[in-house]
Coordinates of C-alpha atoms and ligand atoms in Angstrom, one line a residue:
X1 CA 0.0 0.0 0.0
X2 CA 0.9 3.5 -0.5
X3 CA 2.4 5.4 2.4
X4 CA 0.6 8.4 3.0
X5 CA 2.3 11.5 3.6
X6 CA 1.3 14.8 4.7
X7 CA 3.9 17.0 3.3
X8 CA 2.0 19.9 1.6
X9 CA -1.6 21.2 0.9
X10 CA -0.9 21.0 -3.1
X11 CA 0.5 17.5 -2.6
X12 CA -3.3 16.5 -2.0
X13 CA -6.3 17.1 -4.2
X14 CA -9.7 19.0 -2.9
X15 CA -11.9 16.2 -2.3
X16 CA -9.2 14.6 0.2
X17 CA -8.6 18.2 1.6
X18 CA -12.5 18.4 2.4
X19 CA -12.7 14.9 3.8
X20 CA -9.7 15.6 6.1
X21 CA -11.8 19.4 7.5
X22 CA -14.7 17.1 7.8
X23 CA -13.0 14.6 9.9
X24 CA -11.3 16.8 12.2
X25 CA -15.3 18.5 12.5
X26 CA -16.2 15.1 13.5
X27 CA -13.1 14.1 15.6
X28 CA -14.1 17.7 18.0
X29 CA -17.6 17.6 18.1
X30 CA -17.3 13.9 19.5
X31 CA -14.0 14.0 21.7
X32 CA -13.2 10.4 22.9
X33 CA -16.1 8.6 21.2
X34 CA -13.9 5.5 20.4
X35 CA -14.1 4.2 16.9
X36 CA -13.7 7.1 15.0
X37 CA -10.1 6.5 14.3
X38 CA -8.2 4.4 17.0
X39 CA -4.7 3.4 16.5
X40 CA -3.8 0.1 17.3
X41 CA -2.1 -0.3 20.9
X42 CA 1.4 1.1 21.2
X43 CA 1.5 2.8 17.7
X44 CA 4.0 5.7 18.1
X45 CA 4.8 8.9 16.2
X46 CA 8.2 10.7 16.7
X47 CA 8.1 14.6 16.9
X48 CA 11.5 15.5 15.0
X49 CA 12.0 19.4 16.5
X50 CA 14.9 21.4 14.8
X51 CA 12.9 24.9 15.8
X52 CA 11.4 25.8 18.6
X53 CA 7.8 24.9 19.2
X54 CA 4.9 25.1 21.5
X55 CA 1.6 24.2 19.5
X56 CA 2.7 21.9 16.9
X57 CA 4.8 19.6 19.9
X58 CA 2.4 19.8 22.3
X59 CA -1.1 19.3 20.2
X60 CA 0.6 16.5 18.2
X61 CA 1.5 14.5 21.4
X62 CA -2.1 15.2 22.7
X63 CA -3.4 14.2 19.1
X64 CA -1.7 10.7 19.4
X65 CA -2.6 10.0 22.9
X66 CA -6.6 10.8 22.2
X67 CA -6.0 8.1 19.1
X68 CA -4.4 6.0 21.7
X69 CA -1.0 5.9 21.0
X70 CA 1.9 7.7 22.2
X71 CA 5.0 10.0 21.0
X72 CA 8.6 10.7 21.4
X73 CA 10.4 13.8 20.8
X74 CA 13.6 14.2 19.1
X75 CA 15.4 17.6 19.2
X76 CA 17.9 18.6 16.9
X77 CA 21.2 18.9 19.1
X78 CA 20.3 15.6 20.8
X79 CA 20.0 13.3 18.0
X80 CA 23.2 11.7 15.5
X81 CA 21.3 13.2 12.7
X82 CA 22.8 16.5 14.4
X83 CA 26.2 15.3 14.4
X84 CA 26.2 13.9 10.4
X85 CA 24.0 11.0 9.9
X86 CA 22.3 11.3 6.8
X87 CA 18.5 11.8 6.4
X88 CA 17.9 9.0 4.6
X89 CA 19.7 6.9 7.0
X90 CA 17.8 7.9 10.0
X91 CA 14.5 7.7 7.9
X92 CA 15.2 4.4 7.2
X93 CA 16.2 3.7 11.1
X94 CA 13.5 5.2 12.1
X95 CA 10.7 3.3 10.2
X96 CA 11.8 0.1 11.6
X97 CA 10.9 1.3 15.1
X98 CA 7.9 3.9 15.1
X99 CA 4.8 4.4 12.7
X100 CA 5.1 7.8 11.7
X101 CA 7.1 10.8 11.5
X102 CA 6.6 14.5 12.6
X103 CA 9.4 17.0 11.5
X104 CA 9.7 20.8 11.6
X105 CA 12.5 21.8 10.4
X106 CA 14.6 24.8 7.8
X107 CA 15.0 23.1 4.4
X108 CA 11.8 21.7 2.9
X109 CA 14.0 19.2 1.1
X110 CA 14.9 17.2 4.7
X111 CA 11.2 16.7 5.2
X112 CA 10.5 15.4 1.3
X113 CA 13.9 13.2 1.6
X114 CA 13.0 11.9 5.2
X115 CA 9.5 11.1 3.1
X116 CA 11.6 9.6 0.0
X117 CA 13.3 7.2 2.4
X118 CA 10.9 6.6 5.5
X119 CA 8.5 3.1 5.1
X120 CA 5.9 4.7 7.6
X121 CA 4.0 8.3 7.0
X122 CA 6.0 11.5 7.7
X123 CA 4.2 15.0 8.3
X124 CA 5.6 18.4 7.8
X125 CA 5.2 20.5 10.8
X126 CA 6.7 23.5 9.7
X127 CA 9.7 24.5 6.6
X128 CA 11.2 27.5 5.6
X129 CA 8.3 26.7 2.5
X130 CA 5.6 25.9 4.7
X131 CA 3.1 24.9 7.3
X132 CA 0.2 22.6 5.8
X133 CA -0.9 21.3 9.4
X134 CA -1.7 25.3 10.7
X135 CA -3.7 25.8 7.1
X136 CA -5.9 22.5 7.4
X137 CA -6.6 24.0 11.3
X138 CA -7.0 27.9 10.0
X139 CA -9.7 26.2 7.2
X140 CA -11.3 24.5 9.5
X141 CA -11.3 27.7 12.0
X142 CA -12.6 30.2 9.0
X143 CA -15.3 27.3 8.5
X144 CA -16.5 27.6 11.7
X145 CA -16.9 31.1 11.7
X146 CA -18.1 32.2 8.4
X147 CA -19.0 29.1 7.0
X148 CA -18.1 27.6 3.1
X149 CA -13.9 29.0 2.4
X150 CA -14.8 28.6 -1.7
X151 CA -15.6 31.5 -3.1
X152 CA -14.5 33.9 0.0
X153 CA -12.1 36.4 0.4
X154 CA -8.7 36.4 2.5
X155 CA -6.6 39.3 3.2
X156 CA -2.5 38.1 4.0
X157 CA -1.1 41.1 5.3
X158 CA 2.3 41.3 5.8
X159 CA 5.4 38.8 4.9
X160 CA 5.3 36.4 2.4
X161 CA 6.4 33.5 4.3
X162 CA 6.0 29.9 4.9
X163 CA 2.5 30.2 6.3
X164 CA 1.7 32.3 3.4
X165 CA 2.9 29.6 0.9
X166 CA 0.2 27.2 2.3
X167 CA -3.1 29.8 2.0
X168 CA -2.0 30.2 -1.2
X169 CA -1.8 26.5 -2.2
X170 CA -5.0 26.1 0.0
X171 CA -6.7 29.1 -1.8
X172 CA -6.0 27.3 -5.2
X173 CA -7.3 23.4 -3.7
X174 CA -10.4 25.2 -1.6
X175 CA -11.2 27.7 -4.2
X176 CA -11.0 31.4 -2.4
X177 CA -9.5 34.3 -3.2
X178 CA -6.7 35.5 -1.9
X179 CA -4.9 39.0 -1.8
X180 CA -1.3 39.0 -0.5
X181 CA -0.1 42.8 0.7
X182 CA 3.6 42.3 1.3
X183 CA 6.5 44.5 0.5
X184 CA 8.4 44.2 -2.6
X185 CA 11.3 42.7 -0.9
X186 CA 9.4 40.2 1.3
X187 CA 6.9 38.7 -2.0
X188 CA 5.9 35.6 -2.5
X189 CA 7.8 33.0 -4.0
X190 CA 7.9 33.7 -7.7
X191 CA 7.6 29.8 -8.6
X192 CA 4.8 28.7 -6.3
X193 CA 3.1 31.8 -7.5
X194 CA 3.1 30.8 -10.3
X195 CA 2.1 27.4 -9.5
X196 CA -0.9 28.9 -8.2
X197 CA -1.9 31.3 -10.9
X198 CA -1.6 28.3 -13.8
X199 CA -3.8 26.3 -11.9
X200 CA -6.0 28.7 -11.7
X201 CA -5.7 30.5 -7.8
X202 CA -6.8 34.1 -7.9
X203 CA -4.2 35.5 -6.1
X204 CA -3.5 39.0 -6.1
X205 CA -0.1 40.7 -4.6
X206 CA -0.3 44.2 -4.0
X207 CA 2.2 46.4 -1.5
X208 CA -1.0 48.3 -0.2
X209 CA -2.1 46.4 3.1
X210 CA -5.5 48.8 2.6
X211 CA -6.3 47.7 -1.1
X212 CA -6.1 44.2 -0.3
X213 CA -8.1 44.3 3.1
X214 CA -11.3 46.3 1.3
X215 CA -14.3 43.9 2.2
X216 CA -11.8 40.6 3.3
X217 CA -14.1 37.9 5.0
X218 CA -10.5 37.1 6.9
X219 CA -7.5 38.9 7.8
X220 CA -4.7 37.2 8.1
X221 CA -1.2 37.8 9.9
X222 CA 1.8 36.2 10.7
X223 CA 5.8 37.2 12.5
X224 CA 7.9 39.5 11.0
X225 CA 10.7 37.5 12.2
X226 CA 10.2 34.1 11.2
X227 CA 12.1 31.1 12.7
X228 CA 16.2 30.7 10.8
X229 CA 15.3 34.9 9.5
X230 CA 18.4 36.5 10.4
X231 CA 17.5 40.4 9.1
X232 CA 15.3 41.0 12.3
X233 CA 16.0 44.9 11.8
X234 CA 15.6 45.6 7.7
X235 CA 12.6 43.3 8.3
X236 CA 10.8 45.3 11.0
X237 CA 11.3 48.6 8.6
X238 CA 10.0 47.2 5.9
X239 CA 7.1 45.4 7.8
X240 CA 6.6 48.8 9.7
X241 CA 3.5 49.8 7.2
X242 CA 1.6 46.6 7.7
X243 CA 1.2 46.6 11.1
X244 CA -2.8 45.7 10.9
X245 CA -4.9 47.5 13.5
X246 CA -7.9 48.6 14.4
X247 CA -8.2 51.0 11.2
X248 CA -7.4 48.4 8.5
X249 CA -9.9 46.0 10.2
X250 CA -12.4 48.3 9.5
X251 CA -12.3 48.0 5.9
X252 CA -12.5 44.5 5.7
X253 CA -16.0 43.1 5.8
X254 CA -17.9 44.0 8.7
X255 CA -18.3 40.3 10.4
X256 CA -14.3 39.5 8.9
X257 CA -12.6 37.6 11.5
X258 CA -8.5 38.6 12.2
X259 CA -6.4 35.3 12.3
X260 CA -2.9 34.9 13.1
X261 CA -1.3 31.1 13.7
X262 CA 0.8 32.3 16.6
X263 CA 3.4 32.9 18.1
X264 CA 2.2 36.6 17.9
X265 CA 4.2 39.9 19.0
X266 CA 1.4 42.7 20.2
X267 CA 2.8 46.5 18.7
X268 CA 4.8 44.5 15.7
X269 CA 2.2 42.5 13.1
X270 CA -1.0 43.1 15.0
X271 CA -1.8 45.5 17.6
X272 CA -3.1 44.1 21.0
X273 CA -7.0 45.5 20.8
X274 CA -7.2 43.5 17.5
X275 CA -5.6 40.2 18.3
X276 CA -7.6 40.5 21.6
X277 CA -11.0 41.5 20.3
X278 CA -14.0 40.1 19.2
X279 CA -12.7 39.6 15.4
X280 CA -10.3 37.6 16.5
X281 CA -10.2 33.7 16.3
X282 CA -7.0 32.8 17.2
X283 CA -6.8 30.6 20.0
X284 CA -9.8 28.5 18.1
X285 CA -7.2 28.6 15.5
X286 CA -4.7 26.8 17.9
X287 CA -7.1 24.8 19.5
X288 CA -7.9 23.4 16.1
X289 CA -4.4 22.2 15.3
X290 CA -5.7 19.5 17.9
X291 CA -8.5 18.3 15.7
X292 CA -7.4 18.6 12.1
X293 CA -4.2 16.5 13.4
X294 CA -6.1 14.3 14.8
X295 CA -7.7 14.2 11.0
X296 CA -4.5 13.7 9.4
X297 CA -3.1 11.6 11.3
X298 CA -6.1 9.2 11.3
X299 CA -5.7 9.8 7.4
X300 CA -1.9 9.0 7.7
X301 CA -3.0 5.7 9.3
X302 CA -5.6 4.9 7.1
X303 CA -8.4 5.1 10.1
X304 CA -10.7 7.5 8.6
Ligands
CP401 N1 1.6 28.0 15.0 C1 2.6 27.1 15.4 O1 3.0 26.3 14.6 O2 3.0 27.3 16.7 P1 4.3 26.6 17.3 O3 5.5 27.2 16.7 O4 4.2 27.0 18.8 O5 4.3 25.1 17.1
NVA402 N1 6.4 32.0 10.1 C1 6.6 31.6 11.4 C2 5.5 30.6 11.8 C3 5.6 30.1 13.2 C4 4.6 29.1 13.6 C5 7.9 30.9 11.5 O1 8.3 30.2 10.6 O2 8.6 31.2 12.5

């Protein structure tokens, strides 16, 4: 059988996408009903950390213990992989003793080699190119909130980064539209932009943070200083204009919600009364990493 991997929202087509939202939907509106997706006794997933993390380690280990297995974290600095051994090596190592693989890591190609070379399923939990799991969570959040994505309207204000790669290959797979305000410096990836735009995304990038929040059902957020960025100050001068507040909120539709995956730093990307006020979904946003894990993993596993 195929190994299922989770490496990317464009790696998987819509109908998969939409089964894997519904799942999660089902997974959290019946917590602990047993047969959804149990994992046979003593399955185990390894969290590979080479970054720091709080939501992604803890909300994967909680993931596997509600599908009734368990977990064992690996941090970069304490493993051989961080004194030489190859990727492909400890893939293959790996996949003789666990049943799946959680990496976040800098180089997207670590996570597609560790995929190339594991037996058992590996998810990306964060590149320098991505963040798949926070998208299928910040879906399933928007869902929630203002019901059907396809056809809506999301405003990405600020850097073009990882997380922005994946709403872009999620607004191409769930059909929205998306408007990117970004500074020239900080755009998208020219490649997976055009990825999107061929297979037919509307995707807009503008540098005005105003033009591409008018009438947004979502605005969305992110660091300024991403994890491995080493130009904090350039970055916070350039950034400096898309600060969203209380003002650009206010030309987004009137019931838009603000979203932000977190980490967040209040007076840099978002100002305090908007990431704490009632437009703001954010913490359903990190509670729902929970659930859609829970999705993919059962997905990974073939239980669901
Ligand atoms: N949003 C997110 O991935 O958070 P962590 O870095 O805490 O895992
Ligand atoms: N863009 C951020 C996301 C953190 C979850 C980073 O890569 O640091």
């Amino acid at each position: 059988m195929t190994v299922r991997h989770f490496l990317d929202i464009d790696a998987l087509d819509t109908g998969t996408l939409q089964e894997l939202i519904a799942n999660a939907r089902a997974l959290k509106d019946r917590p602990g009903e047993t047969g959804l997706a149990d994992l046979p006794p003593a399955s185990v997933l390894v969290l590979m950390f080479d970054k720091p993390s709080t939501r992604t380690r803890v909300s994967f280990d909680v993931a596997m213990r509600q599908l009734g297995g368990q977990t064992i974290v690996m941090n970069s600095g304490e493993t051989q992989l961080g004194r030489g051994e190859t990727v492909a090596d400890t893939a293959r190592v790996l996949s003789r003793y666990v049943d799946g693989i959680m990496v976040r890591t800098d180089a997207h190609s670590k996570v597609t080699e560790l995929a190339e070379f594991a037996s058992v399923p590996v998810i990306n939990g964060l590149t320098d190119r991505s963040h798949p799991c926070q998208i299928m969570a910040d879906i399933m959040t928007f869902e929630e909130a203002r019901g059907s994505i396809a056809g809506s309207r999301v405003a990405w204000i600020g850097d073009a980064n990882n997380v922005a790669n994946s709403w872009m290959q999620a607004a191409v797979r769930f059909g929205f539209s998306l408007r990117i305000a970004c500074p020239d410096d900080l755009s998208p990836d020219p490649v997976l932009l055009d990825w999107a735009l061929k297979e037919g995304g509307r995707i807009d990038v503008t540098q005005s943070p105003d033009e591409a929040t008018q009438d947004a059902d979502a605005v969305v957020t992110d660091v300024w200083v991403s994890m491995g960025d080493t130009d904090e100050v350039k970055r916070k001068e350039l950034l400096r204009p898309f600060q969203v507040d209380q003002r650009l909120m206010s030309l987004a539709d009137k019931d838009a919600i603000f979203m932000h995956c977190l980490p967040a730093h209040r007076g840099d990307e978002v100002t305090a009364d908007v990431i704490d006020g009632p437009q703001s979904v954010v913490f359903d946003e990190a509670e729902n990493r929970l659930h859609a894990q829970k999705a993919i993993l059962a997905w990974c596993f073939n239980l669901m």
